[in-house]
Coordinates of C-alpha atoms in Angstrom, one line a residue:
M1 CA -9.9 24.0 35.4
A2 CA -11.6 22.5 32.6
I3 CA -9.0 23.5 29.9
L4 CA -6.3 22.0 32.4
R5 CA -8.0 19.0 32.8
G6 CA -8.4 18.8 28.5
L7 CA -5.0 19.4 28.4
T8 CA -3.9 16.7 30.9
L9 CA -6.2 14.3 29.1
F10 CA -4.4 15.4 26.0
R11 CA -0.8 14.5 26.9
T12 CA -1.9 10.9 27.2
S13 CA -4.3 10.7 24.5
C14 CA -2.6 12.4 21.7
S15 CA 0.3 10.0 21.9
A16 CA -1.9 7.0 21.6
Q17 CA -3.8 8.8 18.5
S18 CA -0.4 9.4 17.0
L19 CA 0.7 5.7 17.7
R20 CA -2.8 4.3 16.4
I21 CA -2.0 6.6 12.9
S22 CA 1.4 5.4 12.8
R23 CA 0.6 1.8 13.0
Q24 CA -2.1 2.3 10.3
Y25 CA 0.7 3.1 7.7
A26 CA 3.4 1.0 9.1
T27 CA 5.2 -1.7 6.4
A28 CA 3.4 -5.1 6.8
S29 CA 7.0 -6.6 6.0
G30 CA 10.2 -5.3 5.6
P31 CA 12.7 -2.4 7.3
L32 CA 11.4 0.9 7.5
K33 CA 12.4 3.8 5.4
R34 CA 14.4 6.6 6.6
T35 CA 14.3 10.3 5.7
G36 CA 17.6 12.1 5.4
L37 CA 17.1 13.5 8.6
Y38 CA 16.5 10.2 10.6
D39 CA 20.4 10.3 12.1
F40 CA 19.6 14.2 12.8
H41 CA 16.5 13.0 14.8
V42 CA 18.0 10.6 17.1
E43 CA 20.8 13.1 18.3
N44 CA 18.1 15.3 19.1
G45 CA 16.4 13.0 21.5
A46 CA 13.5 12.1 19.1
K47 CA 11.2 9.1 19.9
M48 CA 11.1 7.5 16.5
V49 CA 7.8 5.6 15.6
P50 CA 6.4 4.1 12.2
F51 CA 4.3 6.2 10.1
A52 CA 3.8 5.6 6.5
G53 CA 6.2 3.3 5.9
Y54 CA 9.3 5.7 7.5
S55 CA 10.7 5.8 10.7
M56 CA 9.4 9.3 11.8
P57 CA 9.8 11.4 15.3
L58 CA 6.4 11.6 17.3
S59 CA 8.2 13.8 19.9
Y60 CA 11.6 14.9 21.0
G61 CA 13.5 14.7 24.1
D62 CA 10.8 15.5 27.3
V63 CA 9.3 18.4 25.5
G64 CA 5.5 17.3 25.8
Q65 CA 3.2 17.5 22.7
V66 CA 0.9 20.0 24.1
A67 CA 4.2 22.3 24.6
S68 CA 5.3 21.7 21.0
H69 CA 1.7 22.5 19.7
T70 CA 1.3 25.5 21.4
H71 CA 5.1 26.6 20.6
V72 CA 4.1 26.2 16.7
R73 CA 0.6 28.5 17.4
K74 CA 2.7 31.2 19.3
S75 CA 6.2 31.1 17.8
V76 CA 7.6 29.0 14.8
G77 CA 8.5 25.3 14.8
I78 CA 10.2 22.7 12.1
F79 CA 8.8 19.3 10.9
D80 CA 10.5 16.7 8.7
V81 CA 7.9 16.2 5.7
G82 CA 10.6 14.3 3.7
H83 CA 8.5 11.1 3.8
M84 CA 6.1 12.8 1.3
V85 CA 6.7 11.7 -2.3
Q86 CA 8.0 14.8 -4.6
S87 CA 7.7 14.6 -8.3
N88 CA 8.1 16.6 -11.4
F89 CA 6.0 16.5 -14.5
R90 CA 7.3 18.0 -17.8
G91 CA 5.8 18.1 -21.4
K92 CA 4.1 19.5 -24.0
T93 CA 0.8 18.2 -22.9
A94 CA 1.4 17.7 -19.0
T95 CA -1.2 20.4 -18.1
Q96 CA -3.6 18.2 -20.1
F97 CA -2.6 15.1 -18.6
L98 CA -2.9 16.4 -14.9
E99 CA -6.1 17.8 -15.7
W100 CA -7.5 14.6 -16.7
L101 CA -6.0 13.0 -13.4
T102 CA -7.3 15.8 -10.9
P103 CA -10.6 18.1 -11.6
S104 CA -8.9 21.1 -11.0
S105 CA -8.0 24.3 -13.6
L106 CA -4.2 23.7 -13.6
S107 CA -4.2 25.7 -17.2
A108 CA -5.7 28.5 -15.0
L109 CA -2.6 28.6 -12.5
K110 CA 0.3 31.5 -12.8
P111 CA 3.5 30.3 -13.2
Y112 CA 4.9 29.5 -9.3
S113 CA 1.6 29.0 -7.9
S114 CA -0.2 26.1 -6.4
T115 CA -3.5 24.1 -5.4
L116 CA -4.6 21.7 -3.4
T117 CA -6.4 18.7 -5.6
V118 CA -7.0 15.1 -5.5
L119 CA -6.2 12.3 -7.6
L120 CA -9.7 10.3 -8.5
N121 CA -10.3 7.0 -9.4
E122 CA -12.9 5.9 -12.1
E123 CA -15.8 5.9 -9.6
G124 CA -14.6 9.5 -8.6
G125 CA -13.2 8.4 -4.9
I126 CA -9.9 9.7 -3.7
I127 CA -7.0 8.2 -4.3
D128 CA -4.7 11.0 -2.8
D129 CA -5.0 14.6 -2.0
T130 CA -2.1 16.3 -3.8
I131 CA -0.5 19.8 -3.8
V132 CA 0.1 20.9 -7.8
T133 CA 2.4 23.7 -8.4
K134 CA 2.7 25.2 -11.8
H135 CA 6.4 25.9 -12.6
A136 CA 6.3 27.0 -16.2
Q137 CA 3.7 26.3 -18.7
D138 CA 4.6 22.5 -19.4
A139 CA 6.0 21.8 -15.8
F140 CA 4.9 21.0 -12.7
Y141 CA 5.9 20.1 -9.0
V142 CA 3.9 17.8 -7.3
V143 CA 3.8 16.4 -3.7
T144 CA 1.9 13.3 -2.6
N145 CA 1.3 11.1 0.4
A146 CA 4.0 9.0 1.7
G147 CA 1.4 6.3 2.8
R148 CA -0.2 6.2 -0.7
R149 CA 3.3 6.0 -2.6
D150 CA 2.9 2.7 -4.1
R151 CA -1.0 3.1 -5.1
D152 CA 0.2 6.5 -6.7
L153 CA 3.3 6.1 -8.6
A154 CA 1.6 2.9 -10.1
W155 CA -1.1 5.1 -11.1
F156 CA 0.9 7.7 -12.5
K157 CA 3.0 4.9 -14.3
E158 CA -0.3 3.2 -15.8
K159 CA -2.2 6.5 -17.0
L160 CA 1.2 7.9 -18.5
D161 CA 1.7 5.1 -20.3
E162 CA -1.9 5.0 -21.4
W163 CA -1.8 9.2 -22.0
N164 CA 1.6 8.5 -24.0
A165 CA 0.2 6.1 -26.4
S166 CA -2.7 8.3 -27.2
E167 CA -2.9 10.9 -30.0
K168 CA -2.9 13.5 -27.5
G169 CA 0.3 11.8 -25.9
K170 CA 2.0 11.5 -29.3
E171 CA 1.7 15.2 -29.8
G172 CA 3.9 16.0 -26.5
P173 CA 4.6 13.1 -24.1
V174 CA 4.8 13.6 -20.7
E175 CA 7.8 12.7 -18.4
H176 CA 7.6 11.8 -14.8
E177 CA 10.8 12.4 -12.5
I178 CA 10.7 11.0 -8.9
L179 CA 12.7 13.0 -6.8
E180 CA 14.0 10.1 -4.7
D181 CA 15.8 11.0 -1.2
W182 CA 14.9 15.1 -1.4
G183 CA 14.6 16.5 1.9
L184 CA 11.2 18.7 2.8
V185 CA 10.8 20.5 5.9
A186 CA 8.0 22.5 7.1
L187 CA 8.8 25.8 8.9
Q188 CA 5.5 26.6 10.7
G189 CA 4.3 29.5 12.8
P190 CA 3.7 33.1 13.2
Q191 CA 7.6 33.8 13.6
A192 CA 8.5 31.5 10.5
A193 CA 8.6 34.3 8.0
S194 CA 10.7 36.7 10.5
Y195 CA 13.2 33.9 11.0
L196 CA 13.3 32.8 7.4
Q197 CA 14.0 36.4 6.4
S198 CA 16.7 36.6 8.6
L199 CA 18.6 34.0 6.3
T200 CA 17.9 35.5 3.0
S201 CA 17.9 38.6 0.9
F202 CA 14.8 37.6 -1.3
D203 CA 11.8 39.7 0.0
L204 CA 9.3 36.9 1.5
K205 CA 6.6 39.4 1.6
Q206 CA 6.3 38.8 -2.3
L207 CA 5.4 35.2 -1.5
V208 CA 1.8 35.0 -0.5
F209 CA 0.0 31.7 0.5
G210 CA 0.0 29.4 -2.5
T211 CA 3.0 30.6 -4.3
S212 CA 6.4 29.7 -4.2
A213 CA 10.1 30.7 -5.7
F214 CA 13.6 29.5 -5.7
V215 CA 14.8 31.4 -2.5
P216 CA 19.0 32.0 -1.9
I217 CA 19.1 31.0 2.0
E218 CA 22.6 31.4 3.1
G219 CA 24.2 30.0 -0.1
F220 CA 21.7 27.6 -1.1
N221 CA 19.0 27.9 -3.8
L222 CA 15.9 26.3 -2.4
H223 CA 12.2 25.9 -3.4
V224 CA 10.4 27.4 -1.0
A225 CA 6.5 27.3 -1.2
R226 CA 4.3 29.5 1.4
G227 CA 1.6 27.3 3.3
G228 CA 1.4 24.4 5.4
Y229 CA -0.5 21.9 7.4
T230 CA -0.9 24.0 10.7
G231 CA -3.2 26.7 9.9
E232 CA -0.4 29.2 10.6
D233 CA 1.9 31.0 8.3
G234 CA 4.8 29.1 6.8
F235 CA 6.7 27.4 4.3
E236 CA 7.5 23.9 2.9
I237 CA 11.4 24.0 1.6
S238 CA 12.3 21.2 -0.9
I239 CA 15.8 20.3 -0.1
P240 CA 18.6 18.0 -2.2
P241 CA 19.7 15.3 -0.8
S242 CA 23.1 16.1 -0.1
K243 CA 22.2 19.2 1.5
T244 CA 19.3 18.2 3.5
V245 CA 21.2 17.7 7.0
E246 CA 22.8 21.2 6.7
V247 CA 19.8 23.0 5.8
A248 CA 18.1 21.4 8.6
K249 CA 20.4 22.6 11.1
L250 CA 20.2 26.0 9.8
L251 CA 16.3 26.3 10.1
S252 CA 16.4 24.5 13.5
K253 CA 17.9 27.0 15.9
P254 CA 16.0 29.1 18.5
P255 CA 13.5 29.9 18.7
V256 CA 12.6 27.3 16.3
Q257 CA 11.5 24.1 17.6
L258 CA 11.8 20.4 16.2
I259 CA 8.4 19.2 16.1
G260 CA 7.1 15.7 15.6
L261 CA 4.0 13.7 14.7
G262 CA 2.0 14.2 17.7
A263 CA 1.6 17.9 17.6
R264 CA 1.8 17.6 13.8
D265 CA -1.7 15.7 13.8
S266 CA -3.4 18.0 16.4
L267 CA -2.5 21.0 14.6
R268 CA -3.7 19.6 11.5
L269 CA -7.1 18.8 12.9
E270 CA -7.5 22.1 14.7
A271 CA -7.0 23.8 11.3
G272 CA -9.6 21.5 9.8
M273 CA -6.9 19.6 7.4
C274 CA -7.7 15.8 6.4
L275 CA -5.2 13.1 7.0
Y276 CA -5.3 10.3 4.2
G277 CA -6.6 6.8 5.8
N278 CA -8.7 8.8 8.5
D279 CA -10.9 11.4 6.6
L280 CA -10.1 10.6 2.8
D281 CA -10.3 7.1 1.3
E282 CA -10.9 5.6 -2.2
S283 CA -14.6 5.1 -1.1
T284 CA -15.0 8.9 -0.6
T285 CA -15.5 11.6 -3.4
P286 CA -14.3 15.3 -3.3
V287 CA -17.8 16.5 -2.9
E288 CA -18.7 14.2 0.2
A289 CA -15.4 15.3 1.6
G290 CA -16.2 19.0 1.3
L291 CA -13.5 19.8 -1.1
S292 CA -15.7 20.7 -4.2
W293 CA -13.8 24.2 -4.5
V294 CA -11.1 22.3 -5.8
I295 CA -13.0 21.6 -8.9
G296 CA -12.4 24.2 -11.3
K297 CA -15.5 26.2 -12.8
D298 CA -14.8 25.2 -16.3
R299 CA -14.1 21.7 -15.3
R300 CA -17.8 21.6 -13.6
E301 CA -19.3 22.4 -17.1
A302 CA -16.7 20.2 -19.5
G303 CA -15.9 17.4 -17.1
G304 CA -13.2 15.5 -19.0
F305 CA -11.3 14.2 -15.8
I306 CA -11.2 10.8 -14.2
G307 CA -14.2 10.0 -12.1
A308 CA -16.1 12.9 -13.5
K309 CA -19.1 11.1 -14.0
T310 CA -20.0 10.8 -10.4
V311 CA -18.6 14.0 -9.2
L312 CA -20.6 16.0 -11.6
Q313 CA -23.6 14.0 -10.5
Q314 CA -23.0 14.8 -6.8
L315 CA -22.2 18.5 -7.5
K316 CA -26.0 18.5 -9.5
D317 CA -28.1 16.4 -6.8
G318 CA -25.8 16.5 -3.8
P319 CA -23.9 13.8 -1.8
S320 CA -25.6 11.3 0.5
R321 CA -23.1 12.5 3.1
R322 CA -21.0 15.3 4.3
R323 CA -17.6 15.9 6.0
V324 CA -18.4 17.9 9.4
G325 CA -16.6 19.2 12.2
L326 CA -17.8 18.6 15.9
V327 CA -17.0 19.8 19.3
V328 CA -17.7 16.6 21.7
E329 CA -18.8 17.3 25.3
G330 CA -17.2 15.1 28.2
A331 CA -14.8 12.9 26.3
P332 CA -12.8 12.9 23.1
A333 CA -14.5 11.0 20.1
R334 CA -11.6 8.9 18.4
Q335 CA -11.9 7.6 14.7
G336 CA -14.6 4.9 14.3
A337 CA -17.0 6.6 17.1
K338 CA -20.7 6.4 15.6
I339 CA -22.4 9.6 15.3
L340 CA -26.3 9.3 16.3
S341 CA -29.5 11.2 16.7
P342 CA -29.3 13.1 20.0
T343 CA -31.5 10.3 21.4
G344 CA -29.2 7.7 20.1
D345 CA -31.9 5.9 17.9
E346 CA -30.5 6.6 14.7
E347 CA -27.0 6.3 13.3
L348 CA -25.9 9.2 11.2
G349 CA -22.5 8.8 10.3
V350 CA -18.9 8.2 11.8
V351 CA -15.8 10.0 13.6
T352 CA -13.0 10.0 11.3
S353 CA -10.5 12.0 13.5
G354 CA -10.8 13.5 16.9
I355 CA -8.8 14.7 19.7
P356 CA -8.9 17.1 22.7
S357 CA -8.0 20.8 21.4
P358 CA -4.7 21.9 23.3
T359 CA -5.8 25.5 21.8
L360 CA -9.2 25.4 22.7
G361 CA -9.6 22.9 25.8
K362 CA -12.1 21.3 24.1
N363 CA -12.7 18.1 22.3
I364 CA -12.9 18.3 18.6
A365 CA -13.8 15.6 15.8
M366 CA -14.0 15.3 12.0
G367 CA -16.1 13.0 10.7
Y368 CA -19.0 12.3 7.9
I369 CA -22.8 12.4 8.5
K370 CA -25.9 11.8 6.6
S371 CA -26.9 15.0 4.3
G372 CA -29.7 17.0 6.2
W373 CA -28.0 16.8 9.4
H374 CA -24.9 18.7 8.3
K375 CA -26.0 22.1 9.1
K376 CA -23.7 24.1 11.6
G377 CA -25.2 24.1 14.9
T378 CA -27.2 20.9 14.6
E379 CA -27.1 18.7 18.0
V380 CA -26.1 15.2 17.8
G381 CA -24.8 12.6 19.8
V382 CA -21.5 10.3 19.5
D383 CA -21.0 7.1 21.1
V384 CA -17.7 7.5 23.0
R385 CA -17.0 4.0 24.9
K386 CA -20.6 3.2 24.7
Q387 CA -21.8 6.4 26.3
L388 CA -24.0 8.9 24.5
R389 CA -22.1 12.3 24.5
K390 CA -23.6 15.3 23.2
A391 CA -21.9 17.0 20.2
V392 CA -22.5 20.2 18.0
L393 CA -21.6 20.5 14.4
T394 CA -19.2 23.2 14.1
P395 CA -17.7 25.0 11.4
M396 CA -14.0 24.2 10.4
P397 CA -11.4 25.2 10.8
F398 CA -11.9 25.3 14.3
V399 CA -8.7 27.5 15.2
K400 CA -8.6 30.5 12.6
S401 CA -6.1 30.4 9.9
N402 CA -3.2 33.0 9.9
Y403 CA -2.1 32.5 6.4
W404 CA -0.3 35.3 4.6
R405 CA -2.3 36.8 1.7
G406 CA -0.3 40.1 1.7

């Protein structure tokens, strides 16, 4: 009965959570942008909401968010992520340029392999989290967040101009191409591979988590990357603008279901994934965010990236706060809820994301807590609507990941 009560609560609370997220990124003025699948969503009964400056599907028809969430965990769903910004960087010094902007060892990447990394400001704060894929020695495919589009693109331009005017840049200038209006869809779930395999002669078993390839799919030659934001096996597929709707229709036949923002948010939180604007911002470093693993071993010694002074100091001395997972008793803790000592007399941190987990039937949350209180199993309190709720620090992901690693 506790699980059933949790799911009932989730149906009403997850929608509110998604709408809060959407408002956070809604444009202050001007019309919302539309992905190439806007009409496709409307035709399929989508409830459209503002998100990251775009009109995006929250849910479809009378399919509830719990049902959508569960379908991805058990079968396969498809998400429109065409609001994300897709870019190509090319040039003789493209590797060095991107290693200046990020703390990762991109030179060590093999062709058609990728890594999560972060763009850092001068103080080591996270401008955005991003996936960087190496295509060739001097060519990279980069995906950044829609909600950070203006900030990211202005940063890229500023730093490209600075780089190309420098001695290194003169050795080989770097070009930045924005793939405007290109489609991007995510096929996610334990049946994603078998469904996609039925549409291609390419052996998808060769494509392990974190790698990509150009794959022939029913006459289309598409960039397919194995990975995603749900913790399940899956693929992110980049599509030329003129083919986006056709490919989406091809990829959304049973057992595939269309999945909206509501389920995407609950899936990513169960998987321990950050949402920029909630769990990451420019005042947060990768060390505080538990993303130290994106910092290459050679970069820890040599530095050479923007924000290195702060980041390397925190690696040496430890940060003052750390990102943690929590299981909260009684009621879900939302973004902004204070994390307190068990007696409630000391403020220790803040919740950045929280939901009732459909998979676990428990209230889960992510947040930042004062170092020294961050060990797993530590009991703390959380202020939920002025009531002190018991919470236990829990390792993430909350739900075991099922990535295909071969």
